[in-house]
Every structure is written in C-alpha cells, then in structure tokens.
C-alpha cells in the first residue's frame, strides 16, 4: 500500500531489477498505481460472486461496463438470460442488439442519463434471446463515479417473463369478471322487472278473487325478485369495489360521516355520536365514503330494536388512521367473525332482513385494496364494533 500526501492509502505494485551499467550495478524500480485495477476487480467480484452465488436461483444476473475501456463483464446467469454462449465476448452494441427497438431507445436513454446525470434506472423491457424466445427482463442500473466523473456502470438483470405473464392473465381475468358482472347486472334485471310487473298485474286484476294465502305468496315473490335485483347491483358494485385512481381531494370526514348517516337513517330513529373530531385529509373519497355507508347501513338494518345509537371514532398510528364504527344492536357471535366478510353470507334468514349478504365483502375488498385491514372487535355484550385502517397518504 502507498500513502498519499493527504494520508489516504492506495494499492501499488513495485517491480525491482538489477542492471549492469558502465557506472556499475544499478537498481531499476518501476512503481504502478493499482487503484483502477482494484476497483475493477472489486466490481467483478461483487457481480460474479454476490449475484451468482446468492441470486442465481432467483434468475438474477448482472453486467458491468468500464466506461474507459468499454469492456463488458457478464455474470454466468446473464449469459443464460440473454441466451449467449458462456464467456463469449460481448460489445456494447451487441448488448443492445436483441432488445426491441423501443427497448433499445429506453435503455440507451437510461445509460446516457446514468453517465451524464448520475441517475440510476429501474426498467422492465421486452427482449428476444439468440434462440428467438421473447422474454421480459428487469434491469436496475447504477453509476460508479470517481471525482464526480462517471467511471463504471453496474446493473442487475432478471428474467421476469413468468411474473409478466401472470400479471397479464390476471388483468385479462379481472376484465372478463368485470364484463360478466356488468352483463349480469344489466341484462338479467330486464326479465326480473318483467316478472315483477306480471306479479303486480295479477295482484291488481285478481283483487278480491285471490285467497289471502295467494296474495301473501305473490307479495313474497315480488320481495324475492327485488332481492335478486339488489344482488345483481351488489355483484356489479363488488366487481368495481376498490378501483384505485379516482381523483384525490381533501375530505372532511365529519361532514362525510354525518351525510352518510342522514341518508341511511330513513326513519330518523337512530342517533349518531362522533367521538372527538374525525380527520380531514387528502384521499380518494368515494371508496372511503362507501365503506362508512355500508357499515352504518348494516348497523341500522340489523338492529333488533326500532331505535339505537351508532358511534364513530378515529385514532392514528404509523401513518395510518384507525376508524371504529360501533352500534348497540344484537352483536355478532364470535364463531361468525370471519364468515360475515364472505360473499352472500347473512346471519338471519333473508325473508327477515333484506340484503344480498355482500355488504361486508365489499367493505373488506375496498379496505384491503387501499392497504388497510378490517376486523370485528371481540365483544361479550351487545353491539358490534368494526375497526378498519386507512392510509393517511
């Protein structure tokens, strides 16, 4: 090791030779600075050692470009991903050659920004291997500098074709489910309305002729038709629940919860208590409002009394709000804690309480889509208390 004037150590190589001269035997010394070679060896060891040893099973490779010599080093896994012969020499042009035209533009731009602006990159690009196989690769690159000058580019490489395939399949499947729910909600409601209209006409035309039992059956049929329409509406709502990307704006939850309660409290027999002050923050308001509407409506609909109280409160921890919606109704037995969040589940016969059994399933889907959780608090007495979290940002 050598020592600079600023006391920084650096690696050196010293070669000594004796030579005979007319003035006698002399000592010839040549001293080389090995800093650059050591840095290159370090980069090669980092790529070939760390990546090949720890990430090979995950299909992660890497490459290293010396910007001065233009020399490129590939790890073993990189050769496999690119479909190249092991240890074959590769130029910068060859590195980009098999990427699609759009990918070449993106990667070239990323490399230029890395060199000129010292910016890292994280790209997912389509690629065609030497054997003609179409794959997707993810490359993450970083720049190494010396005295604020770009000296080396180091990048990781991963074959993400399988993940891309499943993401695309999931998107296609979700689209098909959404289309099915839309068709079911709209096309199936038309014949249901027709049946309901016929039942109404029968009830009107045969008034005074029908037995009391027949009239009861007709009305029960119309109730069940109405329930079927509600179920179709809820299926469509569930398919859309949790869709992100709506316009975000500042939401005053005191106003939102009060307005939601007024809409649900049709008979004006229930009382709302807001403990403290609910937060005002920026979020996608429609999904959050839908969660409160379903929870408050559930509390009113499933009450075993003609009146009651609903309490709403909020706290916060670790960049998330914790909301609690509590009622004074009959409560929910502990054995049904998870069942209530499942689609089409009701704890009482549908002829007693109207509903599709999808309200809480919709609530859970919305909350989890936005990164939160919802649970039913354990309780031994009356009332049910639902607790859910929502990100502050």
Tab-separated table of C-alpha atoms in Angstrom:
chain	number	residue	atom	x	y	z
A	1	UNK	CA	0.000	0.000	0.000
A	2	UNK	CA	1.168	3.501	-0.801
A	3	UNK	CA	0.455	6.639	1.184
A	4	UNK	CA	-0.633	9.883	-0.479
A	5	UNK	CA	0.232	13.311	0.857
A	6	UNK	CA	-3.294	13.538	2.294
A	7	UNK	CA	-2.643	10.283	4.248
A	8	UNK	CA	-5.048	8.214	2.091
A	9	UNK	CA	-3.807	4.716	1.332
A	10	UNK	CA	-3.813	3.281	-2.189
A	11	UNK	CA	-2.651	-0.029	-3.707
A	12	UNK	CA	0.646	-0.094	-5.635
A	13	UNK	CA	2.869	-2.618	-7.385
A	14	UNK	CA	6.685	-2.262	-7.210
A	15	UNK	CA	8.992	-4.178	-9.582
A	16	UNK	CA	12.739	-4.200	-8.825
A	17	UNK	CA	15.513	-5.312	-11.193
A	18	UNK	CA	19.311	-5.040	-11.061
A	19	UNK	CA	21.056	-3.939	-14.254
A	20	UNK	CA	24.722	-3.610	-15.161
A	21	UNK	CA	25.813	-0.178	-16.388
A	22	UNK	CA	29.230	1.396	-17.166
A	23	UNK	CA	28.872	3.039	-13.778
A	24	UNK	CA	28.318	-0.305	-12.116
A	25	UNK	CA	25.327	-2.293	-10.881
A	26	UNK	CA	22.159	-0.255	-10.565
A	27	UNK	CA	18.700	-0.927	-9.191
A	28	UNK	CA	15.786	-0.269	-11.582
A	29	UNK	CA	12.439	0.352	-9.890
A	30	UNK	CA	9.022	0.637	-11.592
A	31	UNK	CA	6.003	1.658	-9.500
A	32	UNK	CA	2.401	1.222	-10.722
A	33	UNK	CA	-0.801	2.592	-9.203
A	34	UNK	CA	-3.253	-0.327	-8.903
A	35	UNK	CA	-6.309	1.681	-7.764
A	36	UNK	CA	-8.172	1.299	-11.050
A	37	UNK	CA	-7.449	-2.416	-11.300
A	38	UNK	CA	-8.503	-2.997	-7.703
A	39	UNK	CA	-11.790	-1.167	-8.309
A	40	UNK	CA	-12.445	-3.274	-11.387
A	41	UNK	CA	-11.602	-6.487	-9.543
A	42	UNK	CA	-13.926	-5.402	-6.749
A	43	UNK	CA	-16.761	-4.799	-9.209
A	44	UNK	CA	-16.163	-8.145	-10.885
A	45	UNK	CA	-16.088	-9.947	-7.559
A	46	UNK	CA	-19.264	-8.174	-6.471
A	47	UNK	CA	-21.072	-9.182	-9.650
A	48	UNK	CA	-19.744	-12.683	-10.172
A	49	UNK	CA	-19.592	-13.578	-6.503
A	50	UNK	CA	-22.634	-11.979	-4.923
A	51	UNK	CA	-25.069	-12.230	-7.814
A	52	UNK	CA	-24.166	-15.699	-8.996
A	53	UNK	CA	-23.871	-17.125	-5.506
A	54	UNK	CA	-26.954	-15.601	-3.825
A	55	UNK	CA	-29.330	-14.787	-6.654
A	56	UNK	CA	-28.841	-17.466	-9.258
A	57	UNK	CA	-31.877	-19.398	-8.039
A	58	UNK	CA	-33.975	-16.248	-8.472
A	59	UNK	CA	-32.758	-15.825	-12.077
A	60	UNK	CA	-30.824	-12.642	-11.305
A	61	UNK	CA	-27.686	-11.801	-13.242
A	62	UNK	CA	-25.647	-8.672	-13.738
A	63	UNK	CA	-23.322	-6.820	-16.060
A	64	UNK	CA	-20.548	-4.296	-15.604
A	65	UNK	CA	-19.272	-1.724	-18.138
A	66	UNK	CA	-15.900	0.022	-17.800
A	67	UNK	CA	-16.637	3.388	-19.427
A	68	UNK	CA	-12.962	3.975	-20.189
A	69	UNK	CA	-12.119	0.680	-21.883
A	70	UNK	CA	-15.728	-0.147	-22.937
A	71	UNK	CA	-15.085	-3.645	-21.626
A	72	UNK	CA	-18.206	-5.523	-20.505
A	73	UNK	CA	-18.331	-8.247	-17.903
A	74	UNK	CA	-21.315	-10.629	-17.645
A	75	UNK	CA	-22.119	-12.963	-14.774
A	76	UNK	CA	-22.872	-16.567	-15.655
A	77	UNK	CA	-26.601	-16.073	-15.123
A	78	UNK	CA	-26.605	-13.101	-17.520
A	79	UNK	CA	-25.286	-15.276	-20.351
A	80	UNK	CA	-28.114	-17.713	-19.654
A	81	UNK	CA	-30.797	-14.983	-19.642
A	82	UNK	CA	-29.542	-13.438	-22.873
A	83	UNK	CA	-29.133	-16.860	-24.475
A	84	UNK	CA	-25.414	-16.350	-25.205
A	85	UNK	CA	-22.539	-18.826	-25.124
A	86	UNK	CA	-20.821	-18.796	-21.732
A	87	UNK	CA	-17.823	-16.393	-21.548
A	88	UNK	CA	-18.341	-15.143	-25.120
A	89	UNK	CA	-17.105	-11.605	-25.757
A	90	UNK	CA	-19.886	-9.003	-25.988
A	91	UNK	CA	-19.696	-5.397	-27.152
A	92	UNK	CA	-21.971	-2.540	-26.098
A	93	UNK	CA	-23.734	-2.738	-29.476
A	94	UNK	CA	-24.287	-6.485	-29.077
A	95	UNK	CA	-25.651	-5.918	-25.582
A	96	UNK	CA	-28.430	-3.750	-27.034
A	97	UNK	CA	-28.823	-5.653	-30.300
A	98	UNK	CA	-31.514	-8.132	-29.283
A	99	UNK	CA	-33.699	-5.703	-27.361
A	100	UNK	CA	-36.748	-4.491	-29.260
A	101	UNK	CA	-36.391	-1.094	-30.911
A	102	UNK	CA	-38.388	0.670	-28.201
A	103	UNK	CA	-36.364	-1.109	-25.508
A	104	UNK	CA	-33.082	-0.051	-27.114
A	105	UNK	CA	-34.211	3.569	-27.018
A	106	UNK	CA	-35.253	3.277	-23.345
A	107	UNK	CA	-32.052	1.520	-22.246
A	108	UNK	CA	-29.791	3.848	-24.257
A	109	UNK	CA	-31.535	6.835	-22.695
A	110	UNK	CA	-31.125	5.330	-19.206
A	111	UNK	CA	-27.403	4.697	-19.780
A	112	UNK	CA	-26.864	8.245	-21.081
A	113	UNK	CA	-28.652	9.718	-18.062
A	114	UNK	CA	-26.577	7.499	-15.766
A	115	UNK	CA	-23.339	8.761	-17.350
A	116	UNK	CA	-24.278	12.429	-17.673
A	117	UNK	CA	-26.604	12.956	-14.692
A	118	UNK	CA	-25.539	10.055	-12.443
A	119	UNK	CA	-29.137	8.794	-12.347
A	120	UNK	CA	-29.991	5.182	-11.521
A	121	UNK	CA	-32.587	3.273	-13.546
A	122	UNK	CA	-35.159	0.550	-12.991
A	123	UNK	CA	-36.704	-0.692	-16.238
A	124	UNK	CA	-38.843	-3.608	-17.423
A	125	UNK	CA	-38.118	-4.308	-21.088
A	126	UNK	CA	-39.049	-6.908	-23.726
A	127	UNK	CA	-36.114	-8.871	-25.140
A	128	UNK	CA	-35.550	-11.519	-27.824
A	129	UNK	CA	-32.896	-14.128	-26.985
A	130	UNK	CA	-30.455	-15.570	-29.502
A	131	UNK	CA	-32.751	-18.580	-29.872
A	132	UNK	CA	-35.661	-16.283	-30.793
A	133	UNK	CA	-37.511	-16.596	-27.483
A	134	UNK	CA	-39.448	-13.495	-26.401
A	135	UNK	CA	-38.888	-12.662	-22.725
A	136	UNK	CA	-39.259	-9.743	-20.344
A	137	UNK	CA	-36.269	-8.581	-18.298
A	138	UNK	CA	-35.972	-6.177	-15.414
A	139	UNK	CA	-32.713	-4.238	-15.239
A	140	UNK	CA	-31.633	-1.986	-12.372
A	141	UNK	CA	-28.550	0.103	-13.047
A	142	UNK	CA	-26.324	2.380	-11.026
A	143	UNK	CA	-23.300	4.506	-11.815
A	144	UNK	CA	-19.931	4.435	-10.037
A	145	UNK	CA	-18.039	7.727	-10.049
A	146	UNK	CA	-14.561	8.947	-9.266
A	147	UNK	CA	-14.025	12.635	-8.561
A	148	UNK	CA	-17.608	13.247	-9.695
A	149	UNK	CA	-16.936	11.657	-13.073
A	150	UNK	CA	-18.797	8.546	-14.276
A	151	UNK	CA	-16.396	5.661	-14.380
A	152	UNK	CA	-18.376	2.418	-14.351
A	153	UNK	CA	-21.933	1.185	-14.811
A	154	UNK	CA	-23.108	-1.773	-12.775
A	155	UNK	CA	-26.520	-3.300	-13.471
A	156	UNK	CA	-28.567	-6.291	-12.349
A	157	UNK	CA	-30.688	-8.311	-14.746
A	158	UNK	CA	-33.662	-10.564	-14.018
A	159	UNK	CA	-35.947	-12.629	-16.232
A	160	UNK	CA	-39.468	-11.551	-15.179
A	161	UNK	CA	-41.356	-13.240	-18.035
A	162	UNK	CA	-43.334	-15.513	-15.704
A	163	UNK	CA	-44.454	-12.640	-13.480
A	164	UNK	CA	-45.437	-10.568	-16.536
A	165	UNK	CA	-47.446	-13.491	-17.895
A	166	UNK	CA	-49.396	-13.936	-14.649
A	167	UNK	CA	-49.999	-10.180	-14.310
A	168	UNK	CA	-51.390	-10.040	-17.857
A	169	UNK	CA	-53.514	-13.151	-17.241
A	170	UNK	CA	-54.834	-11.622	-14.022
A	171	UNK	CA	-55.684	-8.370	-15.803
A	172	UNK	CA	-57.493	-10.274	-18.549
A	173	UNK	CA	-59.364	-12.382	-15.987
A	174	UNK	CA	-60.365	-9.305	-13.985
A	175	UNK	CA	-61.641	-7.631	-17.148
A	176	UNK	CA	-63.722	-10.692	-18.016
A	177	UNK	CA	-65.165	-10.820	-14.499
A	178	UNK	CA	-65.992	-7.140	-14.621
A	179	UNK	CA	-67.699	-7.558	-18.007
A	180	UNK	CA	-69.629	-10.563	-16.704
A	181	UNK	CA	-70.801	-8.624	-13.644
A	182	UNK	CA	-71.884	-5.738	-15.867
A	183	UNK	CA	-73.840	-8.023	-18.210
A	184	UNK	CA	-75.401	-9.873	-15.270
A	185	UNK	CA	-76.403	-6.652	-13.577
A	186	UNK	CA	-77.992	-5.125	-16.662
A	187	UNK	CA	-79.213	-7.963	-18.891
A	188	UNK	CA	-80.627	-10.169	-16.141
A	189	UNK	CA	-82.512	-7.317	-14.489
A	190	UNK	CA	-84.710	-6.836	-17.529
A	191	UNK	CA	-86.584	-10.204	-17.288
A	192	UNK	CA	-86.771	-9.781	-13.497
A	193	UNK	CA	-88.573	-6.481	-13.951
A	194	UNK	CA	-90.925	-8.234	-16.380
A	195	UNK	CA	-91.744	-10.931	-13.815
A	196	UNK	CA	-92.300	-8.286	-11.146
A	197	UNK	CA	-94.655	-6.380	-13.468
A	198	UNK	CA	-96.660	-9.547	-14.216
A	199	UNK	CA	-96.952	-10.274	-10.488
A	200	UNK	CA	-98.210	-6.719	-9.929
A	201	UNK	CA	-100.825	-7.064	-12.683
A	202	UNK	CA	-102.002	-10.401	-11.289
A	203	UNK	CA	-102.375	-8.888	-7.834
A	204	UNK	CA	-104.368	-5.956	-9.244
A	205	UNK	CA	-106.551	-7.952	-11.720
A	206	UNK	CA	-107.442	-10.670	-9.224
A	207	UNK	CA	-108.059	-8.367	-6.291
A	208	UNK	CA	-110.972	-9.756	-4.289
A	209	UNK	CA	-110.683	-13.135	-6.020
A	210	UNK	CA	-107.354	-14.334	-4.628
A	211	UNK	CA	-107.256	-16.076	-1.295
A	212	UNK	CA	-105.260	-14.387	1.451
A	213	UNK	CA	-102.579	-17.073	1.136
A	214	UNK	CA	-102.296	-16.453	-2.634
A	215	UNK	CA	-101.875	-12.720	-2.087
A	216	UNK	CA	-99.183	-13.416	0.508
A	217	UNK	CA	-97.324	-15.663	-1.972
A	218	UNK	CA	-97.460	-13.033	-4.730
A	219	UNK	CA	-96.062	-10.367	-2.408
A	220	UNK	CA	-93.344	-12.757	-1.232
A	221	UNK	CA	-92.440	-13.431	-4.869
A	222	UNK	CA	-92.108	-9.683	-5.541
A	223	UNK	CA	-89.915	-9.271	-2.453
A	224	UNK	CA	-87.610	-12.024	-3.688
A	225	UNK	CA	-87.476	-10.510	-7.180
A	226	UNK	CA	-86.455	-7.207	-5.566
A	227	UNK	CA	-83.795	-9.067	-3.586
A	228	UNK	CA	-82.456	-10.623	-6.800
A	229	UNK	CA	-82.187	-7.172	-8.399
A	230	UNK	CA	-80.312	-5.924	-5.337
A	231	UNK	CA	-77.982	-8.916	-5.530
A	232	UNK	CA	-77.161	-8.136	-9.177
A	233	UNK	CA	-76.482	-4.488	-8.267
A	234	UNK	CA	-74.213	-5.619	-5.430
A	235	UNK	CA	-72.330	-8.005	-7.735
A	236	UNK	CA	-71.529	-5.086	-10.016
A	237	UNK	CA	-70.556	-2.951	-7.021
A	238	UNK	CA	-68.271	-5.721	-5.745
A	239	UNK	CA	-66.551	-6.070	-9.119
A	240	UNK	CA	-65.782	-2.346	-9.064
A	241	UNK	CA	-65.002	-2.085	-5.352
A	242	UNK	CA	-61.536	-0.839	-4.562
A	243	UNK	CA	-60.765	0.501	-8.030
A	244	UNK	CA	-57.952	2.966	-7.441
A	245	UNK	CA	-57.078	6.009	-9.461
A	246	UNK	CA	-60.052	8.228	-8.718
A	247	UNK	CA	-59.478	11.923	-8.168
A	248	UNK	CA	-57.998	12.656	-4.749
A	249	UNK	CA	-59.065	15.688	-2.814
A	250	UNK	CA	-59.328	16.948	0.750
A	251	UNK	CA	-62.039	15.106	2.668
A	252	UNK	CA	-63.695	16.353	5.858
A	253	UNK	CA	-64.813	13.067	7.442
A	254	UNK	CA	-67.066	14.775	9.987
A	255	UNK	CA	-69.224	16.026	7.102
A	256	UNK	CA	-68.942	12.775	5.128
A	257	UNK	CA	-69.999	10.519	8.020
A	258	UNK	CA	-72.823	12.865	9.061
A	259	UNK	CA	-74.213	12.990	5.498
A	260	UNK	CA	-73.912	9.199	5.092
A	261	UNK	CA	-75.731	8.646	8.390
A	262	UNK	CA	-78.565	11.024	7.415
A	263	UNK	CA	-79.081	9.103	4.165
A	264	UNK	CA	-79.136	5.698	5.903
A	265	UNK	CA	-81.253	6.832	8.870
A	266	UNK	CA	-84.514	6.902	6.899
A	267	UNK	CA	-86.825	6.615	9.931
A	268	UNK	CA	-84.808	9.156	11.939
A	269	UNK	CA	-84.932	6.678	14.833
A	270	UNK	CA	-81.157	6.289	15.283
A	271	UNK	CA	-78.633	8.692	16.803
A	272	UNK	CA	-75.055	9.273	15.606
A	273	UNK	CA	-72.236	10.028	18.071
A	274	UNK	CA	-68.841	11.158	16.760
A	275	UNK	CA	-66.202	10.747	19.466
A	276	UNK	CA	-63.838	13.700	19.240
A	277	UNK	CA	-63.161	15.052	15.760
A	278	UNK	CA	-62.716	12.917	12.669
A	279	UNK	CA	-59.718	13.849	10.491
A	280	UNK	CA	-59.628	15.999	7.392
A	281	UNK	CA	-57.094	14.645	4.894
A	282	UNK	CA	-56.444	14.051	1.191
A	283	UNK	CA	-57.587	10.692	-0.182
A	284	UNK	CA	-59.881	9.080	-2.735
A	285	UNK	CA	-63.170	9.984	-1.091
A	286	UNK	CA	-65.689	7.753	-2.902
A	287	UNK	CA	-64.271	4.369	-1.746
A	288	UNK	CA	-63.872	5.613	1.846
A	289	UNK	CA	-67.417	7.005	1.844
A	290	UNK	CA	-68.690	3.646	0.556
A	291	UNK	CA	-67.032	1.846	3.480
A	292	UNK	CA	-68.744	4.105	6.035
A	293	UNK	CA	-72.074	3.863	4.204
A	294	UNK	CA	-72.056	0.043	4.233
A	295	UNK	CA	-71.018	-0.194	7.903
A	296	UNK	CA	-73.573	2.371	9.110
A	297	UNK	CA	-76.347	0.917	6.939
A	298	UNK	CA	-75.551	-2.580	8.274
A	299	UNK	CA	-75.801	-1.351	11.863
A	300	UNK	CA	-79.232	0.163	11.239
A	301	UNK	CA	-80.582	-2.695	9.117
A	302	UNK	CA	-79.573	-5.467	11.536
A	303	UNK	CA	-80.680	-3.728	14.727
A	304	UNK	CA	-83.179	-5.731	16.785
A	305	UNK	CA	-84.737	-2.506	18.117
A	306	UNK	CA	-86.718	0.265	16.473
A	307	UNK	CA	-84.073	2.779	17.542
A	308	UNK	CA	-80.415	2.777	18.529
A	309	UNK	CA	-77.053	4.524	18.642
A	310	UNK	CA	-74.023	4.395	16.361
A	311	UNK	CA	-70.600	5.668	17.413
A	312	UNK	CA	-67.773	6.586	15.045
A	313	UNK	CA	-64.245	7.430	16.216
A	314	UNK	CA	-60.744	7.758	14.803
A	315	UNK	CA	-57.157	7.492	16.039
A	316	UNK	CA	-53.884	7.280	14.130
A	317	UNK	CA	-50.555	5.453	14.286
A	318	UNK	CA	-47.700	4.728	11.859
A	319	UNK	CA	-49.048	6.889	9.005
A	320	UNK	CA	-52.496	5.324	9.044
A	321	UNK	CA	-55.878	6.158	10.552
A	322	UNK	CA	-57.775	3.636	12.648
A	323	UNK	CA	-61.546	4.050	12.365
A	324	UNK	CA	-64.125	2.389	14.602
A	325	UNK	CA	-67.854	2.051	13.834
A	326	UNK	CA	-69.795	0.677	16.823
A	327	UNK	CA	-73.509	0.016	17.286
A	328	UNK	CA	-75.734	-1.114	20.177
A	329	UNK	CA	-77.515	-3.866	18.247
A	330	UNK	CA	-77.689	-7.604	18.987
A	331	UNK	CA	-73.997	-8.159	18.260
A	332	UNK	CA	-72.323	-10.956	16.300
A	333	UNK	CA	-71.343	-14.301	17.858
A	334	UNK	CA	-67.546	-14.901	17.881
A	335	UNK	CA	-67.859	-18.015	15.696
A	336	UNK	CA	-69.057	-15.797	12.839
A	337	UNK	CA	-66.151	-13.309	12.959
A	338	UNK	CA	-64.766	-14.343	9.561
A	339	UNK	CA	-67.936	-15.653	7.954
A	340	UNK	CA	-69.538	-12.209	7.898
A	341	UNK	CA	-66.858	-10.937	5.479
A	342	UNK	CA	-67.626	-13.681	2.951
A	343	UNK	CA	-69.825	-13.053	-0.086
A	344	UNK	CA	-73.546	-13.952	0.179
A	345	UNK	CA	-73.373	-14.552	3.941
A	346	UNK	CA	-76.183	-13.387	6.264
A	347	UNK	CA	-76.734	-14.441	9.867
A	348	UNK	CA	-80.530	-14.168	9.690
A	349	UNK	CA	-82.963	-15.520	7.053
A	350	UNK	CA	-83.283	-13.213	4.055
A	351	UNK	CA	-87.035	-13.077	4.457
A	352	UNK	CA	-86.441	-11.423	7.841
A	353	UNK	CA	-83.705	-8.966	6.814
A	354	UNK	CA	-83.389	-7.821	3.215
A	355	UNK	CA	-79.885	-7.914	1.760
A	356	UNK	CA	-77.592	-9.799	-0.583
A	357	UNK	CA	-75.017	-10.653	2.079
A	358	UNK	CA	-72.315	-8.775	0.168
A	359	UNK	CA	-72.062	-5.508	2.117
A	360	UNK	CA	-69.140	-6.515	4.343
A	361	UNK	CA	-67.426	-8.393	1.485
A	362	UNK	CA	-67.460	-5.136	-0.486
A	363	UNK	CA	-66.123	-3.241	2.542
A	364	UNK	CA	-63.234	-5.689	3.018
A	365	UNK	CA	-62.325	-5.573	-0.676
A	366	UNK	CA	-62.170	-1.762	-0.672
A	367	UNK	CA	-60.180	-1.540	2.557
A	368	UNK	CA	-57.603	-4.181	1.554
A	369	UNK	CA	-57.196	-2.631	-1.915
A	370	UNK	CA	-56.102	0.589	-0.246
A	371	UNK	CA	-53.634	-1.241	2.001
A	372	UNK	CA	-55.775	-1.425	5.129
A	373	UNK	CA	-57.357	-4.135	7.275
A	374	UNK	CA	-60.814	-4.583	8.771
A	375	UNK	CA	-61.755	-6.700	11.772
A	376	UNK	CA	-64.673	-7.262	14.112
A	377	UNK	CA	-63.673	-6.422	17.667
A	378	UNK	CA	-64.192	-9.148	20.237
A	379	UNK	CA	-67.183	-8.422	22.453
A	380	UNK	CA	-69.084	-10.347	25.105
A	381	UNK	CA	-72.052	-7.992	25.368
A	382	UNK	CA	-74.398	-6.323	22.931
A	383	UNK	CA	-73.310	-4.412	19.879
A	384	UNK	CA	-70.829	-4.927	17.072
A	385	UNK	CA	-67.682	-2.838	16.639
A	386	UNK	CA	-65.906	-2.824	13.295
A	387	UNK	CA	-62.349	-1.475	13.151
A	388	UNK	CA	-60.595	-0.657	9.879
A	389	UNK	CA	-57.400	1.141	8.893
A	390	UNK	CA	-56.854	3.630	6.072
A	391	UNK	CA	-53.577	5.234	4.875
A	392	UNK	CA	-53.056	8.862	5.874
A	393	UNK	CA	-51.435	9.392	2.449
